[in-house]
PDB file of C-alpha atoms and ligand atoms in Angstrom:
ATOM      1  CA  UNK H 175      51.944 -52.938-187.546  1.00  0.00           C
ATOM      2  CA  UNK H 176      55.149 -53.518-185.621  1.00  0.00           C
ATOM      3  CA  UNK H 177      57.585 -56.143-186.846  1.00  0.00           C
ATOM      4  CA  UNK H 178      60.105 -57.103-184.209  1.00  0.00           C
ATOM      5  CA  UNK H 179      61.575 -60.301-185.609  1.00  0.00           C
ATOM      6  CA  UNK H 180      63.499 -61.174-188.777  1.00  0.00           C
ATOM      7  CA  UNK H 181      64.535 -64.532-190.190  1.00  0.00           C
ATOM      8  CA  UNK H 182      67.804 -64.728-192.103  1.00  0.00           C
ATOM      9  CA  UNK H 183      68.372 -67.953-194.053  1.00  0.00           C
ATOM     10  CA  UNK H 184      72.150 -68.464-193.997  1.00  0.00           C
ATOM     11  CA  UNK H 185      72.498 -72.209-194.430  1.00  0.00           C
ATOM     12  CA  UNK H 186      73.806 -72.076-198.015  1.00  0.00           C
ATOM     13  CA  UNK H 187      77.098 -73.890-198.577  1.00  0.00           C
ATOM     14  CA  UNK H 188      78.505 -71.088-200.704  1.00  0.00           C
ATOM     15  CA  UNK H 189      79.525 -73.273-203.625  1.00  0.00           C
ATOM     16  CA  UNK H 190      79.945 -70.241-205.898  1.00  0.00           C
ATOM     17  CA  UNK H 191      82.410 -68.778-203.397  1.00  0.00           C
ATOM     18  CA  UNK H 192      84.775 -71.757-203.163  1.00  0.00           C
ATOM     19  CA  UNK H 193      87.541 -71.995-201.986  1.00  0.00           C
ATOM     20  CA  UNK H 194      86.786 -69.036-199.635  1.00  0.00           C
ATOM     21  CA  UNK H 195      83.925 -71.047-198.138  1.00  0.00           C
ATOM     22  CA  UNK H 196      85.762 -74.385-197.783  1.00  0.00           C
ATOM     23  CA  UNK H 197      85.974 -73.913-194.003  1.00  0.00           C
ATOM     24  CA  UNK H 198      84.211 -70.590-193.338  1.00  0.00           C
ATOM     25  CA  UNK H 199      80.438 -70.118-193.621  1.00  0.00           C
ATOM     26  CA  UNK H 200      79.614 -67.804-196.543  1.00  0.00           C
ATOM     27  CA  UNK H 201      77.713 -65.496-194.195  1.00  0.00           C
ATOM     28  CA  UNK H 202      80.962 -64.731-192.342  1.00  0.00           C
ATOM     29  CA  UNK H 203      82.984 -63.599-195.356  1.00  0.00           C
ATOM     30  CA  UNK H 204      84.138 -60.026-194.785  1.00  0.00           C
ATOM     31  CA  UNK H 205      82.524 -57.188-196.705  1.00  0.00           C
ATOM     32  CA  UNK H 206      84.547 -53.984-196.143  1.00  0.00           C
ATOM     33  CA  UNK H 207      85.184 -54.492-192.409  1.00  0.00           C
ATOM     34  CA  UNK H 208      82.536 -56.857-191.084  1.00  0.00           C
ATOM     35  CA  UNK H 209      80.968 -60.225-191.965  1.00  0.00           C
ATOM     36  CA  UNK H 210      78.327 -59.965-194.661  1.00  0.00           C
ATOM     37  CA  UNK H 211      75.589 -61.235-192.310  1.00  0.00           C
ATOM     38  CA  UNK H 212      76.343 -58.400-189.872  1.00  0.00           C
ATOM     39  CA  UNK H 213      75.295 -55.897-192.562  1.00  0.00           C
ATOM     40  CA  UNK H 214      71.943 -57.684-192.725  1.00  0.00           C
ATOM     41  CA  UNK H 215      71.465 -57.776-188.940  1.00  0.00           C
ATOM     42  CA  UNK H 216      72.343 -54.057-188.721  1.00  0.00           C
ATOM     43  CA  UNK H 217      69.739 -53.346-191.418  1.00  0.00           C
ATOM     44  CA  UNK H 218      67.147 -55.234-189.340  1.00  0.00           C
ATOM     45  CA  UNK H 219      68.143 -53.308-186.215  1.00  0.00           C
ATOM     46  CA  UNK H 220      67.699 -49.975-188.052  1.00  0.00           C
ATOM     47  CA  UNK H 221      64.111 -51.021-188.780  1.00  0.00           C
ATOM     48  CA  UNK H 222      63.401 -51.649-185.098  1.00  0.00           C
ATOM     49  CA  UNK H 223      63.808 -55.427-185.132  1.00  0.00           C
ATOM     50  CA  UNK H 224      64.842 -56.758-181.720  1.00  0.00           C
ATOM     51  CA  UNK H 225      65.318 -60.437-182.536  1.00  0.00           C
ATOM     52  CA  UNK H 226      66.991 -62.056-185.531  1.00  0.00           C
ATOM     53  CA  UNK H 227      66.649 -65.779-186.142  1.00  0.00           C
ATOM     54  CA  UNK H 228      69.480 -67.022-188.356  1.00  0.00           C
ATOM     55  CA  UNK H 229      68.859 -70.362-190.057  1.00  0.00           C
ATOM     56  CA  UNK H 230      72.189 -72.195-190.249  1.00  0.00           C
ATOM     57  CA  UNK H 231      73.442 -75.543-191.498  1.00  0.00           C
ATOM     58  CA  UNK H 232      74.657 -78.088-188.920  1.00  0.00           C
ATOM     59  CA  UNK H 233      78.331 -77.029-189.389  1.00  0.00           C
ATOM     60  CA  UNK H 234      78.065 -73.238-189.510  1.00  0.00           C
ATOM     61  CA  UNK H 235      75.874 -72.371-186.542  1.00  0.00           C
ATOM     62  CA  UNK H 236      78.310 -72.216-183.647  1.00  0.00           C
ATOM     63  CA  UNK H 237      80.748 -69.810-185.289  1.00  0.00           C
ATOM     64  CA  UNK H 238      77.989 -67.457-186.461  1.00  0.00           C
ATOM     65  CA  UNK H 239      76.516 -67.450-182.960  1.00  0.00           C
ATOM     66  CA  UNK H 240      79.949 -66.753-181.513  1.00  0.00           C
ATOM     67  CA  UNK H 241      80.437 -63.772-183.826  1.00  0.00           C
ATOM     68  CA  UNK H 242      77.253 -62.126-182.597  1.00  0.00           C
ATOM     69  CA  UNK H 243      77.934 -63.026-178.974  1.00  0.00           C
ATOM     70  CA  UNK H 244      81.336 -61.257-179.209  1.00  0.00           C
ATOM     71  CA  UNK H 245      79.840 -58.296-181.112  1.00  0.00           C
ATOM     72  CA  UNK H 246      76.747 -57.649-179.031  1.00  0.00           C
ATOM     73  CA  UNK H 247      77.954 -54.289-177.724  1.00  0.00           C
ATOM     74  CA  UNK H 248      78.738 -52.819-181.159  1.00  0.00           C
ATOM     75  CA  UNK H 249      76.573 -49.717-181.716  1.00  0.00           C
ATOM     76  CA  UNK H 250      74.842 -51.058-184.858  1.00  0.00           C
ATOM     77  CA  UNK H 251      73.879 -54.258-183.054  1.00  0.00           C
ATOM     78  CA  UNK H 252      72.763 -53.019-179.682  1.00  0.00           C
ATOM     79  CA  UNK H 253      69.135 -53.806-178.968  1.00  0.00           C
ATOM     80  CA  UNK H 254      69.033 -56.829-181.256  1.00  0.00           C
ATOM     81  CA  UNK H 255      69.342 -60.411-180.072  1.00  0.00           C
ATOM     82  CA  UNK H 256      70.646 -62.965-182.569  1.00  0.00           C
ATOM     83  CA  UNK H 257      69.844 -66.658-182.240  1.00  0.00           C
ATOM     84  CA  UNK H 258      70.339 -69.585-184.567  1.00  0.00           C
ATOM     85  CA  UNK H 259      68.124 -72.418-185.719  1.00  0.00           C
ATOM     86  CA  UNK H 260      69.597 -75.414-187.541  1.00  0.00           C
ATOM     87  CA  UNK H 261      68.257 -76.570-190.912  1.00  0.00           C
ATOM     88  CA  UNK H 262      69.285 -80.215-190.898  1.00  0.00           C
ATOM     89  CA  UNK H 263      69.147 -80.755-194.662  1.00  0.00           C
ATOM     90  CA  UNK H 264      69.569 -78.307-197.547  1.00  0.00           C
ATOM     91  CA  UNK H 265      66.139 -78.665-199.149  1.00  0.00           C
ATOM     92  CA  UNK H 266      65.553 -75.146-200.417  1.00  0.00           C
ATOM     93  CA  UNK H 267      64.716 -71.639-199.251  1.00  0.00           C
ATOM     94  CA  UNK H 268      61.107 -72.469-198.362  1.00  0.00           C
ATOM     95  CA  UNK H 269      62.339 -75.357-196.243  1.00  0.00           C
ATOM     96  CA  UNK H 270      64.854 -73.049-194.510  1.00  0.00           C
ATOM     97  CA  UNK H 271      62.088 -70.597-193.609  1.00  0.00           C
ATOM     98  CA  UNK H 272      59.942 -73.443-192.297  1.00  0.00           C
ATOM     99  CA  UNK H 273      62.827 -74.400-189.982  1.00  0.00           C
ATOM    100  CA  UNK H 274      62.229 -71.079-188.197  1.00  0.00           C
ATOM    101  CA  UNK H 275      58.565 -71.777-187.489  1.00  0.00           C
ATOM    102  CA  UNK H 276      58.852 -72.434-183.766  1.00  0.00           C
ATOM    103  CA  UNK H 277      61.239 -69.534-183.162  1.00  0.00           C
ATOM    104  CA  UNK H 278      58.967 -67.075-185.009  1.00  0.00           C
ATOM    105  CA  UNK H 279      55.689 -68.316-183.543  1.00  0.00           C
ATOM    106  CA  UNK H 280      52.645 -66.189-184.304  1.00  0.00           C
ATOM    107  CA  UNK H 281      54.481 -62.963-185.142  1.00  0.00           C
ATOM    108  CA  UNK H 282      54.770 -61.141-188.477  1.00  0.00           C
ATOM    109  CA  UNK H 283      58.390 -61.385-189.590  1.00  0.00           C
ATOM    110  CA  UNK H 284      60.818 -60.197-192.214  1.00  0.00           C
ATOM    111  CA  UNK H 285      62.786 -62.646-194.325  1.00  0.00           C
ATOM    112  CA  UNK H 286      66.123 -61.150-195.318  1.00  0.00           C
ATOM    113  CA  UNK H 287      68.362 -63.130-197.645  1.00  0.00           C
ATOM    114  CA  UNK H 288      71.925 -63.081-196.339  1.00  0.00           C
ATOM    115  CA  UNK H 289      73.436 -62.896-199.842  1.00  0.00           C
ATOM    116  CA  UNK H 290      71.664 -59.625-200.573  1.00  0.00           C
ATOM    117  CA  UNK H 291      73.115 -56.523-198.941  1.00  0.00           C
ATOM    118  CA  UNK H 292      71.485 -53.143-199.057  1.00  0.00           C
ATOM    119  CA  UNK H 293      72.995 -49.706-199.251  1.00  0.00           C
ATOM    120  CA  UNK H 294      72.394 -48.310-195.711  1.00  0.00           C
ATOM    121  CA  UNK H 295      70.735 -45.188-197.129  1.00  0.00           C
ATOM    122  CA  UNK H 296      68.127 -47.196-199.025  1.00  0.00           C
ATOM    123  CA  UNK H 297      66.329 -49.199-196.359  1.00  0.00           C
ATOM    124  CA  UNK H 298      63.329 -51.222-197.535  1.00  0.00           C
ATOM    125  CA  UNK H 299      61.918 -52.815-194.386  1.00  0.00           C
ATOM    126  CA  UNK H 300      59.954 -49.721-193.312  1.00  0.00           C
ATOM    127  CA  UNK H 301      58.295 -49.331-196.740  1.00  0.00           C
ATOM    128  CA  UNK H 302      57.517 -53.086-196.805  1.00  0.00           C
ATOM    129  CA  UNK H 303      55.712 -52.771-193.479  1.00  0.00           C
ATOM    130  CA  UNK H 304      53.720 -49.764-194.693  1.00  0.00           C
ATOM    131  CA  UNK H 305      52.714 -51.680-197.838  1.00  0.00           C
ATOM    132  CA  UNK H 306      50.962 -54.448-195.864  1.00  0.00           C
ATOM    133  CA  UNK H 307      47.177 -54.024-196.022  1.00  0.00           C
ATOM    134  CA  UNK H 308      46.959 -54.041-193.000  1.00  0.00           C
ATOM    135  CA  UNK H 309      48.097 -57.592-192.407  1.00  0.00           C
ATOM    136  CA  UNK H 310      48.985 -59.110-195.766  1.00  0.00           C
ATOM    137  CA  UNK H 311      52.409 -60.464-196.613  1.00  0.00           C
ATOM    138  CA  UNK H 312      54.556 -58.293-198.913  1.00  0.00           C
ATOM    139  CA  UNK H 313      57.421 -59.138-201.275  1.00  0.00           C
ATOM    140  CA  UNK H 314      59.915 -56.602-202.567  1.00  0.00           C
ATOM    141  CA  UNK H 315      59.985 -56.569-206.394  1.00  0.00           C
ATOM    142  CA  UNK H 316      62.121 -54.667-208.865  1.00  0.00           C
ATOM    143  CA  UNK H 317      61.872 -54.641-212.651  1.00  0.00           C
ATOM    144  CA  UNK H 318      64.632 -56.591-214.338  1.00  0.00           C
ATOM    145  CA  UNK H 319      65.522 -57.269-217.973  1.00  0.00           C
ATOM    146  CA  UNK H 320      64.564 -60.505-219.769  1.00  0.00           C
ATOM    147  CA  UNK H 321      67.918 -62.189-219.261  1.00  0.00           C
ATOM    148  CA  UNK H 322      67.417 -62.134-215.452  1.00  0.00           C
ATOM    149  CA  UNK H 323      64.063 -63.956-215.546  1.00  0.00           C
ATOM    150  CA  UNK H 324      65.812 -67.303-215.125  1.00  0.00           C
ATOM    151  CA  UNK H 325      67.557 -66.131-211.944  1.00  0.00           C
ATOM    152  CA  UNK H 326      64.711 -64.793-209.794  1.00  0.00           C
ATOM    153  CA  UNK H 327      61.165 -65.417-208.652  1.00  0.00           C
ATOM    154  CA  UNK H 328      58.725 -63.384-210.769  1.00  0.00           C
ATOM    155  CA  UNK H 329      55.266 -62.192-209.689  1.00  0.00           C
ATOM    156  CA  UNK H 330      51.935 -62.245-211.535  1.00  0.00           C
ATOM    157  CA  UNK H 331      50.550 -58.674-211.291  1.00  0.00           C
ATOM    158  CA  UNK H 332      46.821 -58.214-210.696  1.00  0.00           C
ATOM    159  CA  UNK H 333      46.969 -54.421-210.910  1.00  0.00           C
ATOM    160  CA  UNK H 334      49.468 -51.815-212.006  1.00  0.00           C
ATOM    161  CA  UNK H 335      51.521 -50.389-209.166  1.00  0.00           C
ATOM    162  CA  UNK H 336      49.859 -47.558-207.332  1.00  0.00           C
ATOM    163  CA  UNK H 337      51.932 -45.691-204.763  1.00  0.00           C
ATOM    164  CA  UNK H 338      54.578 -48.400-205.177  1.00  0.00           C
ATOM    165  CA  UNK H 339      52.182 -51.167-204.145  1.00  0.00           C
ATOM    166  CA  UNK H 340      50.969 -53.841-206.528  1.00  0.00           C
ATOM    167  CA  UNK H 341      48.328 -56.508-205.971  1.00  0.00           C
ATOM    168  CA  UNK H 342      49.588 -59.900-207.131  1.00  0.00           C
ATOM    169  CA  UNK H 343      47.810 -63.114-208.062  1.00  0.00           C
ATOM    170  CA  UNK H 344      50.756 -65.500-207.990  1.00  0.00           C
ATOM    171  CA  UNK H 345      54.493 -65.995-208.367  1.00  0.00           C
ATOM    172  CA  UNK H 346      56.751 -68.316-210.364  1.00  0.00           C
ATOM    173  CA  UNK H 347      60.289 -69.346-209.421  1.00  0.00           C
ATOM    174  CA  UNK H 348      62.906 -68.661-212.124  1.00  0.00           C
ATOM    175  CA  UNK H 349      60.530 -68.915-215.100  1.00  0.00           C
ATOM    176  CA  UNK H 350      62.981 -67.720-217.768  1.00  0.00           C
ATOM    177  CA  UNK H 351      62.115 -64.960-220.241  1.00  0.00           C
ATOM    178  CA  UNK H 352      59.729 -67.058-222.332  1.00  0.00           C
ATOM    179  CA  UNK H 353      57.504 -68.048-219.375  1.00  0.00           C
ATOM    180  CA  UNK H 354      57.852 -64.932-217.211  1.00  0.00           C
ATOM    181  CA  UNK H 355      54.431 -63.547-216.202  1.00  0.00           C
ATOM    182  CA  UNK H 356      55.896 -60.009-215.849  1.00  0.00           C
ATOM    183  CA  UNK H 357      59.256 -58.329-215.403  1.00  0.00           C
ATOM    184  CA  UNK H 358      58.746 -57.747-211.671  1.00  0.00           C
ATOM    185  CA  UNK H 359      61.386 -59.911-209.994  1.00  0.00           C
ATOM    186  CA  UNK H 360      61.388 -60.848-206.314  1.00  0.00           C
ATOM    187  CA  UNK H 361      64.429 -59.551-204.472  1.00  0.00           C
ATOM    188  CA  UNK H 362      65.711 -60.674-201.089  1.00  0.00           C
ATOM    189  CA  UNK H 363      63.414 -58.807-198.673  1.00  0.00           C
ATOM    190  CA  UNK H 364      60.000 -60.139-197.631  1.00  0.00           C
ATOM    191  CA  UNK H 365      57.461 -59.449-194.904  1.00  0.00           C
ATOM    192  CA  UNK H 366      55.386 -62.487-193.962  1.00  0.00           C
ATOM    193  CA  UNK H 367      52.379 -62.887-191.775  1.00  0.00           C
ATOM    194  CA  UNK H 368      52.636 -66.051-189.631  1.00  0.00           C
ATOM    195  CA  UNK H 369      50.010 -67.715-191.860  1.00  0.00           C
ATOM    196  CA  UNK H 370      52.864 -68.478-194.290  1.00  0.00           C
ATOM    197  CA  UNK H 371      53.587 -71.394-191.943  1.00  0.00           C
ATOM    198  CA  UNK H 372      50.175 -72.826-192.872  1.00  0.00           C
ATOM    199  CA  UNK H 373      51.158 -72.719-196.551  1.00  0.00           C
ATOM    200  CA  UNK H 374      54.784 -73.916-196.443  1.00  0.00           C
ATOM    201  CA  UNK H 375      54.254 -77.474-195.174  1.00  0.00           C
ATOM    202  CA  UNK H 376      52.078 -78.247-198.220  1.00  0.00           C
ATOM    203  CA  UNK H 377      54.580 -76.974-200.782  1.00  0.00           C
ATOM    204  CA  UNK H 378      55.985 -79.801-202.910  1.00  0.00           C
ATOM    205  CA  UNK H 379      59.537 -79.692-204.263  1.00  0.00           C
ATOM    206  CA  UNK H 380      59.533 -77.342-207.254  1.00  0.00           C
ATOM    207  CA  UNK H 381      62.255 -75.601-209.262  1.00  0.00           C
ATOM    208  CA  UNK H 382      65.540 -77.525-208.913  1.00  0.00           C
ATOM    209  CA  UNK H 383      63.800 -80.188-206.797  1.00  0.00           C
ATOM    210  CA  UNK H 384      63.772 -77.771-203.837  1.00  0.00           C
ATOM    211  CA  UNK H 385      61.007 -76.410-201.612  1.00  0.00           C
ATOM    212  CA  UNK H 386      60.772 -72.874-202.940  1.00  0.00           C
ATOM    213  CA  UNK H 387      59.761 -69.834-200.920  1.00  0.00           C
ATOM    214  CA  UNK H 388      58.351 -68.387-204.163  1.00  0.00           C
ATOM    215  CA  UNK H 389      55.821 -71.242-204.241  1.00  0.00           C
ATOM    216  CA  UNK H 390      54.610 -70.216-200.778  1.00  0.00           C
ATOM    217  CA  UNK H 391      54.340 -66.617-202.060  1.00  0.00           C
ATOM    218  CA  UNK H 392      52.305 -68.016-204.963  1.00  0.00           C
ATOM    219  CA  UNK H 393      50.014 -69.863-202.560  1.00  0.00           C
ATOM    220  CA  UNK H 394      49.527 -66.733-200.388  1.00  0.00           C
ATOM    221  CA  UNK H 395      48.933 -64.548-203.465  1.00  0.00           C
ATOM    222  CA  UNK H 396      46.310 -66.934-204.880  1.00  0.00           C
ATOM    223  CA  UNK H 397      44.499 -66.635-201.547  1.00  0.00           C
ATOM    224  CA  UNK H 398      44.620 -62.824-201.881  1.00  0.00           C
ATOM    225  CA  UNK H 399      47.044 -62.606-198.957  1.00  0.00           C
ATOM    226  CA  UNK H 400      50.193 -61.189-200.549  1.00  0.00           C
ATOM    227  CA  UNK H 401      51.100 -57.984-202.360  1.00  0.00           C
ATOM    228  CA  UNK H 402      54.274 -56.562-203.847  1.00  0.00           C
ATOM    229  CA  UNK H 403      56.196 -53.452-202.938  1.00  0.00           C
ATOM    230  CA  UNK H 404      57.777 -52.011-206.092  1.00  0.00           C
ATOM    231  CA  UNK H 405      60.968 -49.957-205.977  1.00  0.00           C
ATOM    232  CA  UNK H 406      64.237 -49.588-207.807  1.00  0.00           C
ATOM    233  CA  UNK H 407      66.604 -50.264-204.931  1.00  0.00           C
ATOM    234  CA  UNK H 408      69.548 -52.461-205.850  1.00  0.00           C
ATOM    235  CA  UNK H 409      70.495 -55.311-203.541  1.00  0.00           C
ATOM    236  CA  UNK H 410      74.172 -56.231-203.689  1.00  0.00           C
ATOM    237  CA  UNK H 411      74.610 -59.980-204.297  1.00  0.00           C
ATOM    238  CA  UNK H 412      77.611 -61.195-202.326  1.00  0.00           C
ATOM    239  CA  UNK H 413      77.050 -64.842-203.291  1.00  0.00           C
ATOM    240  CA  UNK H 414      79.382 -64.826-206.299  1.00  0.00           C
ATOM    241  CA  UNK H 415      82.924 -63.423-206.684  1.00  0.00           C
ATOM    242  CA  UNK H 416      82.122 -60.462-208.955  1.00  0.00           C
ATOM    243  CA  UNK H 417      79.041 -59.440-206.974  1.00  0.00           C
ATOM    244  CA  UNK H 418      81.141 -59.725-203.823  1.00  0.00           C
ATOM    245  CA  UNK H 419      83.811 -57.405-205.249  1.00  0.00           C
ATOM    246  CA  UNK H 420      81.118 -54.971-206.345  1.00  0.00           C
ATOM    247  CA  UNK H 421      79.518 -54.982-202.872  1.00  0.00           C
ATOM    248  CA  UNK H 422      82.881 -54.284-201.229  1.00  0.00           C
ATOM    249  CA  UNK H 423      83.432 -51.398-203.631  1.00  0.00           C
ATOM    250  CA  UNK H 424      79.956 -49.863-203.336  1.00  0.00           C
ATOM    251  CA  UNK H 425      79.824 -50.180-199.542  1.00  0.00           C
ATOM    252  CA  UNK H 426      83.502 -49.255-199.115  1.00  0.00           C
ATOM    253  CA  UNK H 427      83.076 -46.057-201.131  1.00  0.00           C
ATOM    254  CA  UNK H 428      79.886 -45.260-199.201  1.00  0.00           C
ATOM    255  CA  UNK H 429      81.497 -45.642-195.767  1.00  0.00           C
ATOM    256  CA  UNK H 430      82.710 -42.333-194.310  1.00  0.00           C
ATOM    257  CA  UNK H 431      85.569 -44.167-192.541  1.00  0.00           C
ATOM    258  CA  UNK H 432      87.056 -45.495-195.790  1.00  0.00           C
ATOM    259  CA  UNK H 433      85.576 -43.334-198.560  1.00  0.00           C
ATOM    260  CA  UNK H 434      88.496 -41.009-199.206  1.00  0.00           C
ATOM    261  CA  UNK H 435      91.305 -43.512-198.803  1.00  0.00           C
ATOM    262  CA  UNK H 436      89.514 -46.106-200.867  1.00  0.00           C
ATOM    263  CA  UNK H 437      88.624 -43.647-203.586  1.00  0.00           C
ATOM    264  CA  UNK H 438      92.256 -42.685-204.036  1.00  0.00           C
ATOM    265  CA  UNK H 439      93.220 -46.390-204.298  1.00  0.00           C
ATOM    266  CA  UNK H 440      90.596 -46.965-206.967  1.00  0.00           C
ATOM    267  CA  UNK H 441      91.495 -43.761-208.836  1.00  0.00           C
ATOM    268  CA  UNK H 442      95.192 -44.655-208.841  1.00  0.00           C
ATOM    269  CA  UNK H 443      94.491 -48.124-210.156  1.00  0.00           C
ATOM    270  CA  UNK H 444      92.220 -46.848-212.902  1.00  0.00           C
ATOM    271  CA  UNK H 445      94.808 -44.351-214.121  1.00  0.00           C
ATOM    272  CA  UNK H 446      97.473 -47.057-214.549  1.00  0.00           C
TER     273      UNK H 446
HETATM  274  C1  LIG X 737      66.247 -66.752-204.233  1.00  0.00           C
HETATM  275  C2  LIG X 737      64.759 -66.992-204.454  1.00  0.00           C
HETATM  276  C3  LIG X 737      64.271 -66.191-205.645  1.00  0.00           C
HETATM  277  C4  LIG X 737      64.595 -64.719-205.432  1.00  0.00           C
HETATM  278  C5  LIG X 737      66.101 -64.546-205.178  1.00  0.00           C
HETATM  279  C6  LIG X 737      66.391 -63.114-204.791  1.00  0.00           C
HETATM  280  O1  LIG X 737      66.975 -67.308-205.292  1.00  0.00           O
HETATM  281  O2  LIG X 737      64.539 -68.366-204.663  1.00  0.00           O
HETATM  282  O3  LIG X 737      62.899 -66.326-205.798  1.00  0.00           O
HETATM  283  O4  LIG X 737      64.206 -63.977-206.574  1.00  0.00           O
HETATM  284  O5  LIG X 737      66.543 -65.379-204.101  1.00  0.00           O
HETATM  285  O6  LIG X 737      67.764 -62.857-204.843  1.00  0.00           O
HETATM  286  P1  LIG X 737      68.561 -67.593-205.220  1.00  0.00           P
HETATM  287  O7  LIG X 737      69.212 -66.274-205.550  1.00  0.00           O
HETATM  288  O8  LIG X 737      68.859 -68.054-203.840  1.00  0.00           O
HETATM  289  O9  LIG X 737      68.840 -68.627-206.273  1.00  0.00           O
END
């Protein structure tokens, strides 16, 4: 299967990153030397994606579009076209994905959460595509400790993982340790078949009163149309100040252009 389109929900107001996000969309905050969303679009481009649909809120769209218009000749972005779709109201991640329905059409597509950055040497989109059987949706899951079960979607396994692929029978949004059906937590990379757009419109508000993407995963899984790809690849959460600092450090130290200079800054500071 070829996947040539990705949807990036980036309509969040960035409340955990105030005051940095008072005027600037969270997706445009700089990580190392480029806006965080550019890392995500470059990751999509590395996987062969040629079109990225960014779901924006009514205020943030124009400036995000302008960034990619000005940056279209950068090497990591050549060959990928970025367009925006407006989510009029903040009604949850499932609702944001549904806003991209017309732009995606009848194509399989990745969903890439803009808060979650990946180390460029650990790409997941290729493995996600290979895990589809041959045309099921796939969610990326990683085992997490009990205390994280209130912060993620968690899948219901139907089989143990074999070759990193696990059949799933459902998914629950942020169940907490006591209710968690497993310790396999959904992380911010998904591959959906267009049939997800048949499931999403029927999803009622769930956790937090929002339309949850995890509930659409649950609906697909119950119909035998979703599996999980299991790996231990960390995604760097830039949606809170400490995660943001960590992402800058991990990606800064990994970047050949800054590695040495940055390392000596960090070493000096740690010695003091
Ligand atoms: C969202 C999803 C959740 C998923 C998580 C991955 O939650 O709702 O299912 O596990 O992303 O990071 P959020 O982090 O936006 O609260």
